[in-house]
CSV table of C-alpha atoms in Angstrom, one decimal:
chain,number,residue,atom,x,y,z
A,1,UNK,CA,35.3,61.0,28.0
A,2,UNK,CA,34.4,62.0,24.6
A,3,UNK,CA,36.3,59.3,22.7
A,4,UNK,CA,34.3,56.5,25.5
A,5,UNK,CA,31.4,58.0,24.3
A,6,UNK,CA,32.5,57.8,20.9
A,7,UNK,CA,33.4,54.7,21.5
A,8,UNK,CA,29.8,53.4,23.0
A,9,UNK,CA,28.0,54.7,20.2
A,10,UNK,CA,30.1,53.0,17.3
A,11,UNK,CA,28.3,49.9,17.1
A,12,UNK,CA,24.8,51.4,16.8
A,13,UNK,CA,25.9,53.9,13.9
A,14,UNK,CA,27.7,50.6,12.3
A,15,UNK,CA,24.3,48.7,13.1
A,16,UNK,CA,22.4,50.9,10.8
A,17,UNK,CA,24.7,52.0,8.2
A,18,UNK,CA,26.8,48.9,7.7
A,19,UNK,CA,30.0,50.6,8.8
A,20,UNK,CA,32.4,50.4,5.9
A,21,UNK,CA,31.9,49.4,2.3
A,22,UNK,CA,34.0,45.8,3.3
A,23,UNK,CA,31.6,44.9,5.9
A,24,UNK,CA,28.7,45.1,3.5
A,25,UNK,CA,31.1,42.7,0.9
A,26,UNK,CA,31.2,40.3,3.4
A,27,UNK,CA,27.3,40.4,4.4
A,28,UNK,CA,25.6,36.5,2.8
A,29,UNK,CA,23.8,37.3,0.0
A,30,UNK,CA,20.0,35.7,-0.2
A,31,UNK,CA,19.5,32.7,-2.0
A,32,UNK,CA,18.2,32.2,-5.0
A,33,UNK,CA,14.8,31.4,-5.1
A,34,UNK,CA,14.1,27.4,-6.5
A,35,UNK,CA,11.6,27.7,-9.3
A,36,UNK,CA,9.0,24.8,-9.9
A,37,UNK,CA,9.1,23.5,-13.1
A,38,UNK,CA,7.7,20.2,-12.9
A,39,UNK,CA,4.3,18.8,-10.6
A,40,UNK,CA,3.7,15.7,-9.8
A,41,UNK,CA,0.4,15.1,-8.3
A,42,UNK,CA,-0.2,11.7,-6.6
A,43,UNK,CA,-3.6,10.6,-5.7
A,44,UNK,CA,-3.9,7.7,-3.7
A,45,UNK,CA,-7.8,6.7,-4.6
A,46,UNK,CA,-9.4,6.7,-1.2
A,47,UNK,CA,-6.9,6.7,1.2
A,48,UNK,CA,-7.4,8.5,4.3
A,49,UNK,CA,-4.9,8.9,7.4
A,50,UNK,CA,-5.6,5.3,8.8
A,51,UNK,CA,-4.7,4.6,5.4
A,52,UNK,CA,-1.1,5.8,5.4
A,53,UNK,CA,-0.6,5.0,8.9
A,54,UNK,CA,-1.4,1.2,8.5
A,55,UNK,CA,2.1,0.6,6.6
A,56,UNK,CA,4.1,0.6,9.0
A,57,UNK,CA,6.7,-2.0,7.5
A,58,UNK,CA,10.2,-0.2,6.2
A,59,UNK,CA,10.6,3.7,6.0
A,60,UNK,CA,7.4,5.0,4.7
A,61,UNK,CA,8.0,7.9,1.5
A,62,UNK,CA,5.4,10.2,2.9
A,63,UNK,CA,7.4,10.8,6.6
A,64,UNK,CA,10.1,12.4,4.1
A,65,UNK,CA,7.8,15.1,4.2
A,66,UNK,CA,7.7,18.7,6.0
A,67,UNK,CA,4.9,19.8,5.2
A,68,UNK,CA,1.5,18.2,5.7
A,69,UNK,CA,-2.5,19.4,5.4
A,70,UNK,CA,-5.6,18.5,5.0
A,71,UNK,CA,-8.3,18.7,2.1
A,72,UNK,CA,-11.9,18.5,2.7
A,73,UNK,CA,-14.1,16.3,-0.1
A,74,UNK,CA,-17.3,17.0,-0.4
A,75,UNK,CA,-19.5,17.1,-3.8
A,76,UNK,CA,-21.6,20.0,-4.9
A,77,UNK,CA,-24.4,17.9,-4.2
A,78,UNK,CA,-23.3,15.8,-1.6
A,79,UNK,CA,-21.4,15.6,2.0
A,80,UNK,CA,-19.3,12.7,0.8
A,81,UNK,CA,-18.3,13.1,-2.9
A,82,UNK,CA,-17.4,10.3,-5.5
A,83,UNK,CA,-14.4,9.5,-7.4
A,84,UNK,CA,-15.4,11.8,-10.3
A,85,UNK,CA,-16.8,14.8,-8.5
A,86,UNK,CA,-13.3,14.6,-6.5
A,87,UNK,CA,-11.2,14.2,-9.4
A,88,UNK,CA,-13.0,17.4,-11.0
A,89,UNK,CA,-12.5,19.4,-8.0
A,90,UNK,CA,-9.0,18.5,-7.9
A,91,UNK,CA,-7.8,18.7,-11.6
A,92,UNK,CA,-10.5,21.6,-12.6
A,93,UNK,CA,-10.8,23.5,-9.4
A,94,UNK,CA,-14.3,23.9,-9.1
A,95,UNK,CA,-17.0,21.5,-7.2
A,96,UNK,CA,-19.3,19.3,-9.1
A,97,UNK,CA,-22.0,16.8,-8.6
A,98,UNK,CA,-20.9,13.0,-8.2
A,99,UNK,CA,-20.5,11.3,-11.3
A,100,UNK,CA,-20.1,14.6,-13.6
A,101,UNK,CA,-16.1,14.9,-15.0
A,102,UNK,CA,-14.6,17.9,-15.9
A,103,UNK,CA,-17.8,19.7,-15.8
A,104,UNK,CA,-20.0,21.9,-13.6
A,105,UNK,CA,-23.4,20.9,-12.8
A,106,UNK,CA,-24.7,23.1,-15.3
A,107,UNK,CA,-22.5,20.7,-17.7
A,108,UNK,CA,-20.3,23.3,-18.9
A,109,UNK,CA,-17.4,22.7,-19.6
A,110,UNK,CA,-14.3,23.1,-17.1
A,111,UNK,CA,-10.4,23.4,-18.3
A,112,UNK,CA,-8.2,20.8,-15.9
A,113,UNK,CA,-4.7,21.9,-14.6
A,114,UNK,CA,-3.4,19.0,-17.5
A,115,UNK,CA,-5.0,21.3,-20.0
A,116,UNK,CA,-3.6,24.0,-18.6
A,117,UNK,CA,0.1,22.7,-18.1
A,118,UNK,CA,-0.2,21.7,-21.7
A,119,UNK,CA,-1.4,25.4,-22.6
A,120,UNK,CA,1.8,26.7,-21.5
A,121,UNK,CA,4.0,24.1,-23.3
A,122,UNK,CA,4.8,22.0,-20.3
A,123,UNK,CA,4.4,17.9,-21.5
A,124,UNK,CA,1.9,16.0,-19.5
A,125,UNK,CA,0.9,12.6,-18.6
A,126,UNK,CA,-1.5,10.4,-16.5
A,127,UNK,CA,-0.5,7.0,-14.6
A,128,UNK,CA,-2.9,4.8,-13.1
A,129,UNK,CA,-3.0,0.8,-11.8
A,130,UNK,CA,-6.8,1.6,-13.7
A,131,UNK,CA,-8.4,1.5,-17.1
A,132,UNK,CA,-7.6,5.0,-18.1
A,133,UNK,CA,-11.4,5.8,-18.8
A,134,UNK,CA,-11.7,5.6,-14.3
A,135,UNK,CA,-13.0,8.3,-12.8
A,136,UNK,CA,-9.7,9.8,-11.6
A,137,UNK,CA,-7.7,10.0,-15.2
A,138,UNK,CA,-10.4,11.2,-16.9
A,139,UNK,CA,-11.2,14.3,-14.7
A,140,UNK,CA,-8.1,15.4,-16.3
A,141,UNK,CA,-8.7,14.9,-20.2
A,142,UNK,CA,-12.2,14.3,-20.2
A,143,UNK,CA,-15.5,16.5,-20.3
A,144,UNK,CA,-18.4,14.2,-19.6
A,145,UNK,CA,-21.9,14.1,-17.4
A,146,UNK,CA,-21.5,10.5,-16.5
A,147,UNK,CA,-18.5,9.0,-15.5
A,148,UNK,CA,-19.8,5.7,-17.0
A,149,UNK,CA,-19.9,6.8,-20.3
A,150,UNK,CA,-16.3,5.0,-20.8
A,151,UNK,CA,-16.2,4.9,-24.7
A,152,UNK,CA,-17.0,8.9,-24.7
A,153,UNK,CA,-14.0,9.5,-22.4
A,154,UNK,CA,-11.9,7.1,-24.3
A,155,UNK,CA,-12.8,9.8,-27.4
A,156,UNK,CA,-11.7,12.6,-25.5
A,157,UNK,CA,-8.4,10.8,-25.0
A,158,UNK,CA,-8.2,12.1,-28.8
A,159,UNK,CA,-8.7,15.3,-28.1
A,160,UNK,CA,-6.3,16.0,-25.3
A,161,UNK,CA,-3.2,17.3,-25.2
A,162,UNK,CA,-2.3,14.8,-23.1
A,163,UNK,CA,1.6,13.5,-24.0
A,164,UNK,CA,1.9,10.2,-22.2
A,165,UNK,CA,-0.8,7.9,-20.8
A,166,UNK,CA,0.1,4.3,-19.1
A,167,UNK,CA,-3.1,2.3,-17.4
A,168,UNK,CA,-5.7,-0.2,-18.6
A,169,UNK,CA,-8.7,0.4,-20.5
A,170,UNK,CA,-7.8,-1.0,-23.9
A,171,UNK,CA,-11.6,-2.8,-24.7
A,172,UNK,CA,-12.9,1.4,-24.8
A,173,UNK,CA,-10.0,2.3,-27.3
A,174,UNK,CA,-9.8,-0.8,-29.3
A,175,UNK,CA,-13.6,-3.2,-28.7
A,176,UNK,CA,-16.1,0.0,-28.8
A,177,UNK,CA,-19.8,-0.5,-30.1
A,178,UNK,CA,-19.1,2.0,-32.6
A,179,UNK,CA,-16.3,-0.6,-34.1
A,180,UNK,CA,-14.0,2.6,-34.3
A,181,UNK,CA,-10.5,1.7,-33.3
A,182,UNK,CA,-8.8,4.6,-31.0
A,183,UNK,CA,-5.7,3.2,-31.0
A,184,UNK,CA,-5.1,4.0,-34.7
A,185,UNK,CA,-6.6,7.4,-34.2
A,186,UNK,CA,-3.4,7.9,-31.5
A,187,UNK,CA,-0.7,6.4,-33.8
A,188,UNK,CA,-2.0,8.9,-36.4
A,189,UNK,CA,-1.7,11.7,-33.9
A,190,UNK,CA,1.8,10.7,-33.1
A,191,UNK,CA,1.4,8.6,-30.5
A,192,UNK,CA,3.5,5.2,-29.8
A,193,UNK,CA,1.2,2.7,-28.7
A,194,UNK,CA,2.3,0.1,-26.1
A,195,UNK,CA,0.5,-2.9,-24.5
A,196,UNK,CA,3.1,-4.3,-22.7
A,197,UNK,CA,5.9,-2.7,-19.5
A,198,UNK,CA,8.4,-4.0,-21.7
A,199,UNK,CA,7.2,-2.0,-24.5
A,200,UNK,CA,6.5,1.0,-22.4
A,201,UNK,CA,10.3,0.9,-21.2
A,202,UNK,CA,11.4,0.9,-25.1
A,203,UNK,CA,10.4,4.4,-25.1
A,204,UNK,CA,12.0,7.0,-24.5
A,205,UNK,CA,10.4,9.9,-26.1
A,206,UNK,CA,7.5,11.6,-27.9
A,207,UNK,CA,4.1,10.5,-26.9
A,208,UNK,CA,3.1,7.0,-25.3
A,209,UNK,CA,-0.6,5.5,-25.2
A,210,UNK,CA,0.5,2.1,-23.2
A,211,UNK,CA,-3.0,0.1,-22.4
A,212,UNK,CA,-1.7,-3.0,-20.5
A,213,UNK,CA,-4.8,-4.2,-19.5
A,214,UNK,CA,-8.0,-5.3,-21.5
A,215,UNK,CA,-9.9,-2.8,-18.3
A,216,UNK,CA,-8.2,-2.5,-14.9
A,217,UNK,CA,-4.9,-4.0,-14.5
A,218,UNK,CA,-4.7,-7.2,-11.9
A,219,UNK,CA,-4.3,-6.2,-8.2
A,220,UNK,CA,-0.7,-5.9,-6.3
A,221,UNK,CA,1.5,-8.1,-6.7
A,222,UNK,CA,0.6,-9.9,-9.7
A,223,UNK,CA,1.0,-6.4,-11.7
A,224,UNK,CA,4.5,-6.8,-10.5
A,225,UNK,CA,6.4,-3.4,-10.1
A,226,UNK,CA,4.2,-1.8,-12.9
A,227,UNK,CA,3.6,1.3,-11.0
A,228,UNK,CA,6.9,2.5,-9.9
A,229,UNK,CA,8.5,1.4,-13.3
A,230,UNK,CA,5.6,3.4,-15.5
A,231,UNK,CA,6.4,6.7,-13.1
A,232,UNK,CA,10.0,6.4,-14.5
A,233,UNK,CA,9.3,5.9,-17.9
A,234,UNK,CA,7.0,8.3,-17.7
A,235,UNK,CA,9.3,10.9,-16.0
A,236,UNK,CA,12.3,10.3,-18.4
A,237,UNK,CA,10.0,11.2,-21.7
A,238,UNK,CA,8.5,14.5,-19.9
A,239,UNK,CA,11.4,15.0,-18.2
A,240,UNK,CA,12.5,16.1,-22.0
A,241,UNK,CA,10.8,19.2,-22.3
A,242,UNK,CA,12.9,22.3,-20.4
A,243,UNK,CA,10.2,24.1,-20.0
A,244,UNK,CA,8.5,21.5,-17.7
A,245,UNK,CA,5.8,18.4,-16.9
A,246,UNK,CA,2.8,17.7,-15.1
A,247,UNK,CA,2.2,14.6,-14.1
A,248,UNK,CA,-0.8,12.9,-12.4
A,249,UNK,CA,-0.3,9.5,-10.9
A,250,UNK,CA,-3.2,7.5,-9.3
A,251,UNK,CA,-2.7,4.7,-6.6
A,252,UNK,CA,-6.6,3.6,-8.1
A,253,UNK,CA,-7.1,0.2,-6.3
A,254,UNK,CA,-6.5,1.6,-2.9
A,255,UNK,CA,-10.3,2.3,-3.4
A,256,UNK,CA,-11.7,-1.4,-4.0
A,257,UNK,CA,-9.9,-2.7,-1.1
A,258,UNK,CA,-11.7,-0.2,0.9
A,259,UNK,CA,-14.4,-1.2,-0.3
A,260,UNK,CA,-14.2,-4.4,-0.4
A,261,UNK,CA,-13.0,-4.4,3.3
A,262,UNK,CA,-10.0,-6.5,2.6
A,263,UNK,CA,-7.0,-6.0,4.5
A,264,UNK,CA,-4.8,-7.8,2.7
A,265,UNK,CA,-5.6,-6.5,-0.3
A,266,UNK,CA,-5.3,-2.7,1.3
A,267,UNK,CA,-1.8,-3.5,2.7
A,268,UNK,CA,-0.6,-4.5,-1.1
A,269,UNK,CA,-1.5,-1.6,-2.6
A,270,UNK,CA,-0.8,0.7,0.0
A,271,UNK,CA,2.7,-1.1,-0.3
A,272,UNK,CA,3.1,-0.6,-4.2
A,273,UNK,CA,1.9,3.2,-3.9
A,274,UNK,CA,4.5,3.2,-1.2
A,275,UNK,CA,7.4,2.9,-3.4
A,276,UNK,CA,5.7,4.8,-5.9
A,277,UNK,CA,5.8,8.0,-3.7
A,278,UNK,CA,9.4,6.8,-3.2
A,279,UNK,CA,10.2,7.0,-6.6
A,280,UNK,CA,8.8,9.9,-7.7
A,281,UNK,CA,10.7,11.5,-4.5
A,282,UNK,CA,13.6,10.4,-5.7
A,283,UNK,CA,13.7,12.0,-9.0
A,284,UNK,CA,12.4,15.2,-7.3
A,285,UNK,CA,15.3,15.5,-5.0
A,286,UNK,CA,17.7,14.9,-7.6
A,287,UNK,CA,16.4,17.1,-10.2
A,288,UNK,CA,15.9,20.0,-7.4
A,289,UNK,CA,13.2,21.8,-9.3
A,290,UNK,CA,10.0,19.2,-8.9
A,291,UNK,CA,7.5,19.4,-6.1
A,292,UNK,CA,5.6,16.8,-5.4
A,293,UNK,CA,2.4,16.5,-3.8
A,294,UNK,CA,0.7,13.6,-2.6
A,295,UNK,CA,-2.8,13.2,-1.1
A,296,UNK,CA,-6.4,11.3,-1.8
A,297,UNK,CA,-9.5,11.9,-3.6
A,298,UNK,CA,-11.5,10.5,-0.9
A,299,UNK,CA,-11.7,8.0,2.0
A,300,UNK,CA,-12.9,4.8,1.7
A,301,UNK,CA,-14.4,2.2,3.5
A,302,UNK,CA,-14.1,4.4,7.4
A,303,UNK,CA,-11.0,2.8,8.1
A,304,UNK,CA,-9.6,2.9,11.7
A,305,UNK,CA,-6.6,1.1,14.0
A,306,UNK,CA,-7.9,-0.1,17.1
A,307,UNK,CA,-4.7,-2.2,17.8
A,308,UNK,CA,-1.9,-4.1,16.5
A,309,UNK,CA,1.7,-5.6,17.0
A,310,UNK,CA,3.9,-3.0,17.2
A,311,UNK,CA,6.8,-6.0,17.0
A,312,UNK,CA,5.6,-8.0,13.7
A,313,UNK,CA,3.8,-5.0,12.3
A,314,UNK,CA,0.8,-5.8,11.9
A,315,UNK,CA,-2.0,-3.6,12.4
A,316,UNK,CA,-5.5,-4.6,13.8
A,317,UNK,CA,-7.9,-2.4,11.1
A,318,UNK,CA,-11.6,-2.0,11.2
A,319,UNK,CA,-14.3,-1.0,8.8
A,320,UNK,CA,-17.2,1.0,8.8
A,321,UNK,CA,-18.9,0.9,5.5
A,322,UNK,CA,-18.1,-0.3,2.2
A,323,UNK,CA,-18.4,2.9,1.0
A,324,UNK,CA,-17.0,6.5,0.9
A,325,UNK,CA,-16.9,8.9,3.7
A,326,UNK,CA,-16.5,12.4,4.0
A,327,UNK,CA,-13.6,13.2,6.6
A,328,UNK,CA,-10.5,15.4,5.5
A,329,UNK,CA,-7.7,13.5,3.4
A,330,UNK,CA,-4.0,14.4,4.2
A,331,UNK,CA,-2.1,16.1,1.9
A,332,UNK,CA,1.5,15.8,1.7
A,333,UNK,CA,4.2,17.8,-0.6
A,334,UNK,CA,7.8,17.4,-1.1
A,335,UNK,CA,10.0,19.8,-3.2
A,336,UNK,CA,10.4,23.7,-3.4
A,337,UNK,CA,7.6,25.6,-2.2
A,338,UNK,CA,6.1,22.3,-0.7
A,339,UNK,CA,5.1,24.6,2.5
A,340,UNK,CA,2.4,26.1,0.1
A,341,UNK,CA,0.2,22.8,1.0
A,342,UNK,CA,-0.1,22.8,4.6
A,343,UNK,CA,-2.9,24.3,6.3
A,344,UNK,CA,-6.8,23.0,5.9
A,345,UNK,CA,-8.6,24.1,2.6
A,346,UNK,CA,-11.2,22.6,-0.2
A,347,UNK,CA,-9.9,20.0,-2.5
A,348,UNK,CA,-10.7,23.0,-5.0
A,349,UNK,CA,-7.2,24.8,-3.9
A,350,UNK,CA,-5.0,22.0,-5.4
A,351,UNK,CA,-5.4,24.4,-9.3
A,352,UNK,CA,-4.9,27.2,-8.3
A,353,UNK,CA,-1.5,26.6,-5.8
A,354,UNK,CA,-0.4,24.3,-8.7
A,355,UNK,CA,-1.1,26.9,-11.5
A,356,UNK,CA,0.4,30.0,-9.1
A,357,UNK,CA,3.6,27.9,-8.8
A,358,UNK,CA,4.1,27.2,-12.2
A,359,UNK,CA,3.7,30.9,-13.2
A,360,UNK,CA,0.5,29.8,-15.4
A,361,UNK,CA,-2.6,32.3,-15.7
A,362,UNK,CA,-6.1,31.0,-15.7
């Protein structure tokens, strides 16, 4: 009787003290945890969930996502912000009025995640289908009131620590009023100047100023695969510094389709940013250390899906204004600690989670 009782017992004492020294050898041990080294952050100007869901042709990059939220817009000073007051809240987190970059509305002066990446010795860089003066970029490098004041953020272009920069926008760096010439100001700083995706693809380190268009480059497809192809270039200079990148990539003329209503034109870009996501995925499950998050500054134009042919694809899209509205934009993230972006929260959260993850300190 006493060695059945003995017997009864034996698994709860092993339960609690691990038995014999063996068992515990053979216990899993945890996994290592997967440090972020490198962000990218992919804004998709003014593309809401009708947005996304409209490309319906092929495997779309974002459904290789887990984890999903949403980010709510608004301005300081208004229910449905701008491009700049967006970008601001994003890059800086703080809110601001529409039109103010990198600022508060007391103009003073706010430090971007870029900045802050930089700080810490991580290489930086900006993409955009844009000039690079937009509003977008430039609430990463620049520290304006007006987001029209493109020569001004075209200066502060000088003064950032910014590492690689591939868009449009050369008339504010090159044909100013003040017949100053930014583009010699770069190569003096270091900077490899390129005006061509050729060009852009000869380099393959140090710091890149590439201004392929005289302002905004042409629409999808006559900018060819521009997009994709400057992530890559972009990712293989950064990608050089072992101590990490941040990179911001804009999608920029989702936005005028929206506005413009045009569906066709919507689809295209969509399309290119598309493959974009793709490639930046790419890289970030292969290098195993990069999360990637991709979401919107906005939505434009108050798109919706009525209907559509499920067999050719094609969906029926309507439009309620030519402008911006102020509903929730999704948020998607892929990479290690990608599960830190779900949930619903202010487009002011993006610095902070990004920061936290990269070990940085405000």
């Amino acid at each position: 009787m006493k060695i059945f009782k003995f017997l009864l017992i034996l698994p709860v004492i092993c339960f609690f003290t691990g038995c014999h020294p063996s068992a515990q050898k053979l216990a899993t041990p945890a996994p290592e945890t997967v440090r972020v080294r490198n962000v990218i952050l992919m804004i998709g100007d003014g593309m809401g969930l009708a947005h996304q869901y409209a490309v319906c042709k092929g495997n779309k990059a974002v459904e290789r996502c887990q984890y999903v939220g949403l980010a709510k817009t608004y301005s300081a000073n208004d229910y449905t912000t701008d491009s700049a007051a967006a970008g601001t809240a994003i890059a800086c987190g703080e809110k601001t009025n529409n039109g103010m970059l990198g600022q508060r509305p007391d103009s003073s002066r706010l430090v971007s995640m870029l900045e802050y990446a930089a700080g810490n010795d991580l290489s930086t860089g900006v993409v955009v289908t844009c000039e690079l003066t937009h509003a977008t970029p430039a609430a990463f490098v620049a520290h304006v009131n007006n987001r029209n004041e493109n020569e001004n953020i075209a200066a502060d272009y000088t003064q950032s620590p910014v590492n690689v920069c591939i868009g449009g926008g050369r008339k504010y760096f090159e044909n100013r009023t003040d017949s100053k010439n930014l583009t010699e100001t770069m190569r003096s700083k270091g900077f490899r100047v390129a005006y061509t995706m050729d060009e852009v693809k000869s380099v393959h380190e140090g710091n890149l100023l590439a201004l392929l268009a005289d302002v905004a480059l042409e629409p999808y497809p006559a900018r060819g695969e521009m997009l994709p192809e400057a992530i890559t270039a972009a990712i293989n200079i950064l990608n050089r510094n072992g101590k990490g990148f941040f990179l911001m990539v804009e999608g920029s003329q989702i936005d005028w389709a929206g506005h413009a209503n045009d569906q066709t034109h919507l689809m295209n870009e969509m399309l290119d940013f598309d493959r974009a996501v793709h490639t930046a995925f790419d890289f970030a499950a292969q290098d195993g250390h990069t999360l990637v998050i991709v979401t919107a500054d906005h939505e434009t134009g108050g798109l919706t899906i009525p209907g559509g042919n499920l067999q050719t694809c094609e969906p029926a899209m309507a439009f309620s204004t030519k402008g911006h509205t102020g509903v929730p934009v999704p948020v998607y993230a892929f990479g290690p600690d990608a599960e830190m972006f779900t949930g619903i929260y202010d487009n002011t959260a993006f610095l902070p989670k990004i920061l936290n993850l990269l070990g940085i300190k405000k």
